[in-house]
Short mmCIF file of N, CA and C in Angstrom, two decimals:
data_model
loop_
_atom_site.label_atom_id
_atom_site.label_comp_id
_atom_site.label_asym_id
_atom_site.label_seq_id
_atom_site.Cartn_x
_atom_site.Cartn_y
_atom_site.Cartn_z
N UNK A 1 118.94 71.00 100.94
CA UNK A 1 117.71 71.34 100.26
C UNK A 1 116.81 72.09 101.23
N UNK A 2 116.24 73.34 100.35
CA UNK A 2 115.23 74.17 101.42
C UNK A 2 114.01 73.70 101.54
N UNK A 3 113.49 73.29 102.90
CA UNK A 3 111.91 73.20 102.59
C UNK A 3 110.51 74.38 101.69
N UNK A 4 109.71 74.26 101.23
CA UNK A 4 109.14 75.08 100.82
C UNK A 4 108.65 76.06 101.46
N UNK A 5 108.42 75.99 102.74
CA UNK A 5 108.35 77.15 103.78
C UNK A 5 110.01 78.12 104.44
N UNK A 6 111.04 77.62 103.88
CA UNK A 6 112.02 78.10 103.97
C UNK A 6 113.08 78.58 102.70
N UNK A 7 113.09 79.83 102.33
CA UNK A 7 113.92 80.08 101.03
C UNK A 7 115.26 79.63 101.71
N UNK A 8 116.18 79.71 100.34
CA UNK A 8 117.39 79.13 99.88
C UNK A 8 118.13 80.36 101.00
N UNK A 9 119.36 80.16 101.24
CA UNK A 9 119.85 80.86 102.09
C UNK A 9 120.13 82.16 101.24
N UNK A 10 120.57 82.18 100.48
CA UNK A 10 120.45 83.68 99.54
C UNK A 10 119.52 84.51 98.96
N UNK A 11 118.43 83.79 99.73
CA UNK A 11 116.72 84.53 99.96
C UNK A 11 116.91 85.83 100.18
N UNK A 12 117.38 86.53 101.30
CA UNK A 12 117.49 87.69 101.75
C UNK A 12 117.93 88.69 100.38
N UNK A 13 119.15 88.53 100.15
CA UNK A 13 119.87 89.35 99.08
C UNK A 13 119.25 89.18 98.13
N UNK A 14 118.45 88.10 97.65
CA UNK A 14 118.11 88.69 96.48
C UNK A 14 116.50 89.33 96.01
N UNK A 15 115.80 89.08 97.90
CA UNK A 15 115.12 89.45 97.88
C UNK A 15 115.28 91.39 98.02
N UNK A 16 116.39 91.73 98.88
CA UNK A 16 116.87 92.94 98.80
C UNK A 16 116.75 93.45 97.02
N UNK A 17 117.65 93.01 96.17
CA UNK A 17 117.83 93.36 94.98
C UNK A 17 116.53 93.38 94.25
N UNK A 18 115.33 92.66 94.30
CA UNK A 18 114.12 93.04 93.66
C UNK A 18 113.74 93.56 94.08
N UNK A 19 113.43 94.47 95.68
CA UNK A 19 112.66 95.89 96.05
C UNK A 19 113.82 96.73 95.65
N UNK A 20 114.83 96.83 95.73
CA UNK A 20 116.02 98.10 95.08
C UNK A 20 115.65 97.92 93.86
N UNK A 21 115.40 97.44 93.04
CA UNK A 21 115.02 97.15 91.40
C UNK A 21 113.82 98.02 91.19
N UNK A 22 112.93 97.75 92.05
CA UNK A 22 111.74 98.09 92.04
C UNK A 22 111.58 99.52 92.40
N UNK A 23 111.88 99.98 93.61
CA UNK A 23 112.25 101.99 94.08
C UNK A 23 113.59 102.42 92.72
N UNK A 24 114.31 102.06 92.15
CA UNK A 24 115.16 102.02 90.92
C UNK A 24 113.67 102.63 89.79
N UNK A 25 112.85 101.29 89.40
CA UNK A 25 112.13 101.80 88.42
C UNK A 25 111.25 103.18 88.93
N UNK A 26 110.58 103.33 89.75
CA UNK A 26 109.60 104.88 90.54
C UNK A 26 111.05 106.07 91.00
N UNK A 27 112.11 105.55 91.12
CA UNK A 27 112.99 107.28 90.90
C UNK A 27 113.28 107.02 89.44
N UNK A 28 113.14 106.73 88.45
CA UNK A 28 112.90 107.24 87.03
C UNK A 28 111.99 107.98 87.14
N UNK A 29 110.57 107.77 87.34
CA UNK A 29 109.81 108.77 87.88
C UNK A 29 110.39 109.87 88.68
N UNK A 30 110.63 109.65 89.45
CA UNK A 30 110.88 110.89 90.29
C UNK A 30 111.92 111.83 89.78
N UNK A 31 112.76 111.39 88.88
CA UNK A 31 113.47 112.42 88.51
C UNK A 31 112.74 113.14 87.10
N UNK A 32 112.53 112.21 86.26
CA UNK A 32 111.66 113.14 84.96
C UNK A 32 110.87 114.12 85.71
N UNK A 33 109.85 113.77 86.95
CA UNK A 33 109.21 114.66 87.67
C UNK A 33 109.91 115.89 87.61
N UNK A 34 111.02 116.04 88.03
CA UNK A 34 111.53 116.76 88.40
C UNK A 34 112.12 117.63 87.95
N UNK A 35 112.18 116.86 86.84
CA UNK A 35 112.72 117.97 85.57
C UNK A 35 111.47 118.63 84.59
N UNK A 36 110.14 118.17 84.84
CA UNK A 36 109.08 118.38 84.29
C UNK A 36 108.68 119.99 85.51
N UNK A 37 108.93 119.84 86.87
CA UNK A 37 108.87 120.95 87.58
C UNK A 37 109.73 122.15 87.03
N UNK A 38 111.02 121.52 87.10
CA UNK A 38 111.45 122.97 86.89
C UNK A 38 111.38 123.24 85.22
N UNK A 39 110.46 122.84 84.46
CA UNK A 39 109.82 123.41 83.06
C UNK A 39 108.68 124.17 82.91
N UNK A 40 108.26 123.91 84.20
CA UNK A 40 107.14 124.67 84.81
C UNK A 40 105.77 123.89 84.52
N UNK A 41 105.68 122.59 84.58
CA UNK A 41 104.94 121.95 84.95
C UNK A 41 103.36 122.39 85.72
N UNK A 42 102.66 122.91 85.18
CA UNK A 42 101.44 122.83 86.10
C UNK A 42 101.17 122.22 87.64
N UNK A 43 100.68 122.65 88.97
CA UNK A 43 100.51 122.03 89.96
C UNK A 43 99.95 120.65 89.41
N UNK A 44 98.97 120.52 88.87
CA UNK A 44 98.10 120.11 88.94
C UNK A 44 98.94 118.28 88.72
N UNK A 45 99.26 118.83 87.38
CA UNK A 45 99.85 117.56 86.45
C UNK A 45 101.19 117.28 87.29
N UNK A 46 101.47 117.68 88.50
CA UNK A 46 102.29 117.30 89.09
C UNK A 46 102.06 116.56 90.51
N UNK A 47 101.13 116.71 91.07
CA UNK A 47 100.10 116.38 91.56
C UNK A 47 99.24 114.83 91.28
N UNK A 48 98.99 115.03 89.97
CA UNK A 48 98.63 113.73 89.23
C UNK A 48 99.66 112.55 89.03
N UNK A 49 100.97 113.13 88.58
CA UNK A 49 102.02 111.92 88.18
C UNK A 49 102.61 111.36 89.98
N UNK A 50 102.43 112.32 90.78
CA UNK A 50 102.48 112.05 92.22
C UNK A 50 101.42 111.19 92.47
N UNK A 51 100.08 111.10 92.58
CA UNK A 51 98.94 110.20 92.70
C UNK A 51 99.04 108.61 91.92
N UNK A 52 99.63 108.95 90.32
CA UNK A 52 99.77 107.91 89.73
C UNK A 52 101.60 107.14 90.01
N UNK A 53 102.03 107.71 90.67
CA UNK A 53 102.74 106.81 90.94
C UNK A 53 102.59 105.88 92.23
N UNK A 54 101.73 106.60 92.99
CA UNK A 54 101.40 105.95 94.31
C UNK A 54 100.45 104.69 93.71
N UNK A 55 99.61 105.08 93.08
CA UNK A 55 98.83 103.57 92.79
C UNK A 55 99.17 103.00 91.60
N UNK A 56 100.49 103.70 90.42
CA UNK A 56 100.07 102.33 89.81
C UNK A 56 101.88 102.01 89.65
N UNK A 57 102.45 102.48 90.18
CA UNK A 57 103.82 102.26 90.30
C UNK A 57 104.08 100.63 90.56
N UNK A 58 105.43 99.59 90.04
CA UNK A 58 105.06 98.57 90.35
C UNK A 58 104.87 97.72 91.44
N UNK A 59 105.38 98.73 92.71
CA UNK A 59 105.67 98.64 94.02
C UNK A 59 104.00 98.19 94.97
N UNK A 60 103.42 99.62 94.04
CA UNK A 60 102.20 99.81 94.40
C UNK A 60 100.94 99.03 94.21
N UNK A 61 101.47 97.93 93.04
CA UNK A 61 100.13 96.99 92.55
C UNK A 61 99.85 96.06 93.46
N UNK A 62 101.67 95.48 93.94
CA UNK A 62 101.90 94.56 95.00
C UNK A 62 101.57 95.04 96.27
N UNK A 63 101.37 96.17 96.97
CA UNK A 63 101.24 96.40 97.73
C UNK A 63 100.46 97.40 98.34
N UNK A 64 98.65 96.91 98.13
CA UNK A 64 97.56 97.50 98.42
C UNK A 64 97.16 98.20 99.71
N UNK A 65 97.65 97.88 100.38
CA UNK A 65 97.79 99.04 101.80
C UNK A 65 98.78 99.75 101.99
N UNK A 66 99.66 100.26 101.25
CA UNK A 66 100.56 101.28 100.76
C UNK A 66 99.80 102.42 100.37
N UNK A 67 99.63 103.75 100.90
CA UNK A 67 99.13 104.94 100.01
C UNK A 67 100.02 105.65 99.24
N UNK A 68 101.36 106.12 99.98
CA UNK A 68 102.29 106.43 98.96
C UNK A 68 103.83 105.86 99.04
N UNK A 69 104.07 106.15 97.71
CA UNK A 69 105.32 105.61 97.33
C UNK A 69 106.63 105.98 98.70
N UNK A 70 106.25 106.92 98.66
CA UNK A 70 107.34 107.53 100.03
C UNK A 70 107.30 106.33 101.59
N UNK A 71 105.98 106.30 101.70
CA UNK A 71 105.93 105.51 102.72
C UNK A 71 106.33 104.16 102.75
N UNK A 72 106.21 103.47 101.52
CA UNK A 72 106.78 102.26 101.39
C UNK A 72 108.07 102.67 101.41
N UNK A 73 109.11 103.63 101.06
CA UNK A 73 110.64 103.48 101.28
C UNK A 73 110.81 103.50 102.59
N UNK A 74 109.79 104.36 103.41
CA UNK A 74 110.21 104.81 105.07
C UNK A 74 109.84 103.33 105.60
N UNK A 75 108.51 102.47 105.14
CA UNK A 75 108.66 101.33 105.68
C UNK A 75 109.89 99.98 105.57
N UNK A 76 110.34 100.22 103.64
CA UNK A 76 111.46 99.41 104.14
C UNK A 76 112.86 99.84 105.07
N UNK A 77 112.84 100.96 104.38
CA UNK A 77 114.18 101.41 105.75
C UNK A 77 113.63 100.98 107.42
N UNK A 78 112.54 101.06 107.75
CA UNK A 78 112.30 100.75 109.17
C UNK A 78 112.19 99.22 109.30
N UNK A 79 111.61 98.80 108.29
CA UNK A 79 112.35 96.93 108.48
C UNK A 79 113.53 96.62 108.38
N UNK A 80 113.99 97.69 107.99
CA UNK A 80 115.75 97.21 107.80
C UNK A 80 116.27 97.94 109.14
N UNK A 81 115.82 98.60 109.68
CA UNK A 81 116.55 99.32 111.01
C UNK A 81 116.15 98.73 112.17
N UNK A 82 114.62 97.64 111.92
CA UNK A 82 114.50 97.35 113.27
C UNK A 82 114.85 95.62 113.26
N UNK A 83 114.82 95.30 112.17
CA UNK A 83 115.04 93.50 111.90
C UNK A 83 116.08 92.99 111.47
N UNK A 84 116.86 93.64 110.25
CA UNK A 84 117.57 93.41 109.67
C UNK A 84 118.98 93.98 110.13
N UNK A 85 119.32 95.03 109.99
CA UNK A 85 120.67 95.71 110.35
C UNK A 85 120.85 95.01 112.53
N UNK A 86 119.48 95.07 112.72
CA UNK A 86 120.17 93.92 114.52
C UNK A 86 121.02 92.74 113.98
N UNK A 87 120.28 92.23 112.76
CA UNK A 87 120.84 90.51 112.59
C UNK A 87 121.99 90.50 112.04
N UNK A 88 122.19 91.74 110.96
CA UNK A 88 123.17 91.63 110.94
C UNK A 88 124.58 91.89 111.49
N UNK A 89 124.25 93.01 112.76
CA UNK A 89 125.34 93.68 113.57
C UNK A 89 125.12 92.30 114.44
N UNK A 90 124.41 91.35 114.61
CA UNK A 90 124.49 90.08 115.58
C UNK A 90 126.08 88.80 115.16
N UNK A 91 125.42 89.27 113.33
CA UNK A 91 125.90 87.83 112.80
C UNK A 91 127.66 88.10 112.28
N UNK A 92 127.71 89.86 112.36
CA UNK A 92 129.27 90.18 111.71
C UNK A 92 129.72 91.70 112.26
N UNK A 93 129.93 91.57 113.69
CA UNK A 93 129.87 92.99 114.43
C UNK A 93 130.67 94.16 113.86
N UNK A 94 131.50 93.24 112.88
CA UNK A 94 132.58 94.34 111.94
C UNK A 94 132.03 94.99 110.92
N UNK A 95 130.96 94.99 110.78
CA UNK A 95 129.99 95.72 109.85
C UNK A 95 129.22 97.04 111.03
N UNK A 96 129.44 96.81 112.29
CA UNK A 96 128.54 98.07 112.77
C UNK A 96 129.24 99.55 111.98
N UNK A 97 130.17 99.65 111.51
CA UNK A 97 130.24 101.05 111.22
C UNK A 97 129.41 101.47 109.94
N UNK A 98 129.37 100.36 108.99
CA UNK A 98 128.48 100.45 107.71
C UNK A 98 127.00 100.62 107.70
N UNK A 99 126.26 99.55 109.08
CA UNK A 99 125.59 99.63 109.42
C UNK A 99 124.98 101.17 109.91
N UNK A 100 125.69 101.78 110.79
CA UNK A 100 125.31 103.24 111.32
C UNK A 100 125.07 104.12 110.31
N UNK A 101 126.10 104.22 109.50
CA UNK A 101 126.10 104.52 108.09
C UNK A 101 124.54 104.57 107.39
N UNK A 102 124.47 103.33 106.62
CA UNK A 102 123.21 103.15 106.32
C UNK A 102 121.75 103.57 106.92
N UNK A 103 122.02 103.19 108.41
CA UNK A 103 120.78 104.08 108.93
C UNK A 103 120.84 105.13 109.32
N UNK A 104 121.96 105.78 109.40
CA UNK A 104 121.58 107.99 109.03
C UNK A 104 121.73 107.97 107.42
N UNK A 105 121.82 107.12 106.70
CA UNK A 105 121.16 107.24 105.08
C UNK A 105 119.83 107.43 104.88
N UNK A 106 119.13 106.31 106.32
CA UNK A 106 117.63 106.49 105.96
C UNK A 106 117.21 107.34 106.52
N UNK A 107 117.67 108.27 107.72
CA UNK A 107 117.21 109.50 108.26
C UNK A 107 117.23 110.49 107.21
N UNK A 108 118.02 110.55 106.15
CA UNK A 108 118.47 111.52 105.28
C UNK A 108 117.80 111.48 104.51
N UNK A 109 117.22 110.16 103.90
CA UNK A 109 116.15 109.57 102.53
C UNK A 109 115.39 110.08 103.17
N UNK A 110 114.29 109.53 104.43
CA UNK A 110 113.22 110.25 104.71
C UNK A 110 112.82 111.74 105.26
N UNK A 111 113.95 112.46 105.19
CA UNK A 111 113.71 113.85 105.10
C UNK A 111 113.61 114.49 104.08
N UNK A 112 114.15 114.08 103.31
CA UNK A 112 113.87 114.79 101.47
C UNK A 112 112.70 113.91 100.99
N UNK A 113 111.85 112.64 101.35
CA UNK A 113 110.40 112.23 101.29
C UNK A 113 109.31 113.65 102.31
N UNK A 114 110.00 113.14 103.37
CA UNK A 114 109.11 114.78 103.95
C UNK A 114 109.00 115.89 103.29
N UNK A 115 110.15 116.06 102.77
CA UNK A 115 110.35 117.57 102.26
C UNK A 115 109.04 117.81 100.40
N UNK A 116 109.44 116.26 99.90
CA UNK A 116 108.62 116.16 98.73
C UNK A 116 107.27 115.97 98.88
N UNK A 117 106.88 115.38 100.19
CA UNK A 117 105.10 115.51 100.09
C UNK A 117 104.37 116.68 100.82
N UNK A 118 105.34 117.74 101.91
CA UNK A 118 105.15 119.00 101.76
C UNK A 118 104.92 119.66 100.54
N UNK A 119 106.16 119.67 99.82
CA UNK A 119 105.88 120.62 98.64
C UNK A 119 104.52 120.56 97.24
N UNK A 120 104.53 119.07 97.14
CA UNK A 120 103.34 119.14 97.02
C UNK A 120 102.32 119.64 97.03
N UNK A 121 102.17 119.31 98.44
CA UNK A 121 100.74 119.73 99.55
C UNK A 121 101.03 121.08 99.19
N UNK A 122 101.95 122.21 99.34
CA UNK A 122 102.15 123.40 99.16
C UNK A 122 101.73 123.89 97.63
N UNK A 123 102.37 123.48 96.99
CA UNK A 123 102.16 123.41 95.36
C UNK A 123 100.98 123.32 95.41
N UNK A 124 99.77 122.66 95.82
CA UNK A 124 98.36 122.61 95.07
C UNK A 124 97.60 123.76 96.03
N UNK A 125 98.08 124.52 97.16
CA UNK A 125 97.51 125.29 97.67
C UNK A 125 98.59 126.63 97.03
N UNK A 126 99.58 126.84 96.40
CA UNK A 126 99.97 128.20 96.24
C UNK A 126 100.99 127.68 95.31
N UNK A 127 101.09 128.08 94.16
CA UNK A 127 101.92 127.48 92.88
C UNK A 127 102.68 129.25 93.18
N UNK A 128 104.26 128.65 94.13
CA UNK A 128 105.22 129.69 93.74
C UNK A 128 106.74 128.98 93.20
N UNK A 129 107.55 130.27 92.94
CA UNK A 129 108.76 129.52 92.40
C UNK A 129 109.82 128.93 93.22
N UNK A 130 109.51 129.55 94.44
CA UNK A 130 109.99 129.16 95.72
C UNK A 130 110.01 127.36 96.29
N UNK A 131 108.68 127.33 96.33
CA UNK A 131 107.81 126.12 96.22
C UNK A 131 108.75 124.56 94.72
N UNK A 132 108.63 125.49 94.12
CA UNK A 132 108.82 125.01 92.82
C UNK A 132 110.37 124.39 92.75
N UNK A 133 111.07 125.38 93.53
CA UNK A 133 112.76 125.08 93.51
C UNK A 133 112.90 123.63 94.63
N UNK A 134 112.08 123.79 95.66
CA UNK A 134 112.14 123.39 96.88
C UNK A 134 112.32 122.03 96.39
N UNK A 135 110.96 121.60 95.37
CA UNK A 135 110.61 120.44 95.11
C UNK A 135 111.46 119.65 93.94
N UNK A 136 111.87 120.30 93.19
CA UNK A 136 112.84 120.12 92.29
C UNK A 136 114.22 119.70 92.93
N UNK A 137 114.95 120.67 93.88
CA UNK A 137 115.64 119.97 94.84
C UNK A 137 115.62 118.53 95.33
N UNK A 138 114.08 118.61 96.38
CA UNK A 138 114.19 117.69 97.18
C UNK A 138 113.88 116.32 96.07
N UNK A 139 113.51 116.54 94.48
CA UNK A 139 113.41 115.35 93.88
C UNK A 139 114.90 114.49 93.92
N UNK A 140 115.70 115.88 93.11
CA UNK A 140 116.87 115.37 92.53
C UNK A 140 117.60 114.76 93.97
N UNK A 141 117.76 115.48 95.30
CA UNK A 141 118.43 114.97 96.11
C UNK A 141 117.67 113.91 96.52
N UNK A 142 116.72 112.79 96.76
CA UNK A 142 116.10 111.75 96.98
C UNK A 142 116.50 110.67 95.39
N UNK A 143 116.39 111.30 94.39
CA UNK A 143 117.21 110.38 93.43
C UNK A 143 118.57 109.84 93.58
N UNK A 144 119.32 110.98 94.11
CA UNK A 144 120.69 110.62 93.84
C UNK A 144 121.07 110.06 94.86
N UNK A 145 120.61 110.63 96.11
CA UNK A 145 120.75 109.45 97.37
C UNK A 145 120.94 108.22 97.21
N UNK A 146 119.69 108.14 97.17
CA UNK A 146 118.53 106.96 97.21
C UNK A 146 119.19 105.71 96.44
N UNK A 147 119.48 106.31 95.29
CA UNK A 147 119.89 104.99 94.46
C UNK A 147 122.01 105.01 95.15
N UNK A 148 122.71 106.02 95.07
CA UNK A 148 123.72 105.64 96.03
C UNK A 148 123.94 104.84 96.84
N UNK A 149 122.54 105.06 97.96
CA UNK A 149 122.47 104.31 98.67
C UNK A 149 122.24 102.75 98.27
N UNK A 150 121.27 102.37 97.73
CA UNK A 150 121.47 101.10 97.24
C UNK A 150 122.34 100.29 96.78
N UNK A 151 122.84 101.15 96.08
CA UNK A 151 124.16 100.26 95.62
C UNK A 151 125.23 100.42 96.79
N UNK A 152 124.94 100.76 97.68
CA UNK A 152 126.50 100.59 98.68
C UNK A 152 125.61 99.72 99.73
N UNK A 153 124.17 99.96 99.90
CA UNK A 153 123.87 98.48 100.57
C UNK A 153 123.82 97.09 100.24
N UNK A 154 123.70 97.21 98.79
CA UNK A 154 123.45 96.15 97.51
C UNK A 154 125.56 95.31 97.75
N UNK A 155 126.31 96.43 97.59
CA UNK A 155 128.01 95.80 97.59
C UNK A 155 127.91 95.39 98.82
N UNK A 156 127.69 95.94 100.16
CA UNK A 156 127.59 95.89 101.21
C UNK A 156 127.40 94.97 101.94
N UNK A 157 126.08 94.17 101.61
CA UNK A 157 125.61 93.51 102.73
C UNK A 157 125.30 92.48 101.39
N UNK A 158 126.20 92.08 100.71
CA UNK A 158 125.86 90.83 99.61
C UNK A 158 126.42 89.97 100.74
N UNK A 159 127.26 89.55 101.19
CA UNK A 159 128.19 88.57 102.03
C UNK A 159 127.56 88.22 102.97
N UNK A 160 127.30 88.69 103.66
CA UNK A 160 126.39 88.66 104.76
C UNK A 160 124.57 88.03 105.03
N UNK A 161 123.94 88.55 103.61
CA UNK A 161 122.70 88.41 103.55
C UNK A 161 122.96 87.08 102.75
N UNK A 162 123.61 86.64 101.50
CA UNK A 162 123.76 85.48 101.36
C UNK A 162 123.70 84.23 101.99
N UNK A 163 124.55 84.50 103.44
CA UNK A 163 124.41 83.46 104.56
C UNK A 163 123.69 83.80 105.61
N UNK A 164 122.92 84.43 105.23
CA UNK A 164 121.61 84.49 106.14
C UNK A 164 119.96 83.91 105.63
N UNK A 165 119.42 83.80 106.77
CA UNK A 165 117.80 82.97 106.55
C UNK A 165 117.06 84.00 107.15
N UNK A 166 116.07 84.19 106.76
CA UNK A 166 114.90 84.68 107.10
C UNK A 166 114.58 84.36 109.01
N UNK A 167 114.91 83.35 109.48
CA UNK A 167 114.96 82.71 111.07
C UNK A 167 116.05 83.89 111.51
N UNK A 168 116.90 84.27 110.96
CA UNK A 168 118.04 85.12 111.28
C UNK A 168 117.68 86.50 112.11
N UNK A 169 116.62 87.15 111.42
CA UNK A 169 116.05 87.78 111.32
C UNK A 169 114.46 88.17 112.17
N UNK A 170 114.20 86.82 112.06
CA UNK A 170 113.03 86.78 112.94
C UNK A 170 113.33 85.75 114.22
N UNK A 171 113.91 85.59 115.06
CA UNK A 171 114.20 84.52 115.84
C UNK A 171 115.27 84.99 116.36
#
């Protein structure tokens, strides 16, 4: 039995699976976005569904010192690169190749986040088609990643995070 200051040992994973649930529901967003760009979407109103997903996305209600949605993915990938993926290359060293894996996934996720809050920023100072392709791109390739990725960290690291504790991790 877990004390109440300690989740169940399958805390981890399934705490994994409700933030992947959660970046799951905001790239629905991001891809309609994206297909709303290349319809030719107004800066503006693109701009706006960008603003409204940062604050009212469900990620975002929970998490009031978050400004944008992007940054909360770059923050969980960096809790997972600096806390998580150690404990687990600690607890099952036959996972380092998956592991490496996964984190040039998140080098890759957060360059097409760079690339999308440039274009933006570009878009509300010069609405070209150039601009327009860029962002449409960098939507669809941050969708299709993104959720790839999850599900091969989600198959991945079920075994592992199951028999792990939160002490694992921090300790």
């Amino acid at each position: 039995m877990t004390s109440p200051f300690e989740p169940p040992a399958d805390g981890l994973y399934h705490e994994l699976l409700w933030v992947h649930g959660k970046l799951r529901q905001d790239l629905r967003t991001v891809e309609r976005l994206a297909s709303e760009v290349e319809g030719g979407a107004p800066a503006e109103s693109v701009a706006t569904t960008i603003a409204k997903l940062e604050t009212e996305g469900p990620l975002w209600k929970l998490r009031v010192n978050c400004l944008y949605y992007c940054r909360f993915v770059h923050h969980h990938h960096r809790l997972e690169d600096v806390a998580l993926f150690p404990a687990v290359r600690r607890r099952q060293p036959e996972l380092n190749e998956l592991v490496d894996r996964l984190e040039r996934d998140h080098l890759h996720i957060g360059a097409y986040i760079d690339t999308i809050n440039q274009c933006v920023r570009e878009l509300g100072q010069r609405d070209s088609h150039a601009v327009r392709e860029e962002l449409i791109r960098a939507l669809r390739d941050l969708a299709s990643h993104l959720v790839a990725h999850l599900q091969v960290e989600e198959e991945s690291l079920k075994t592992v995070l199951s028999s792990m504790s939160f002490a694992d991790i921090t300790g």
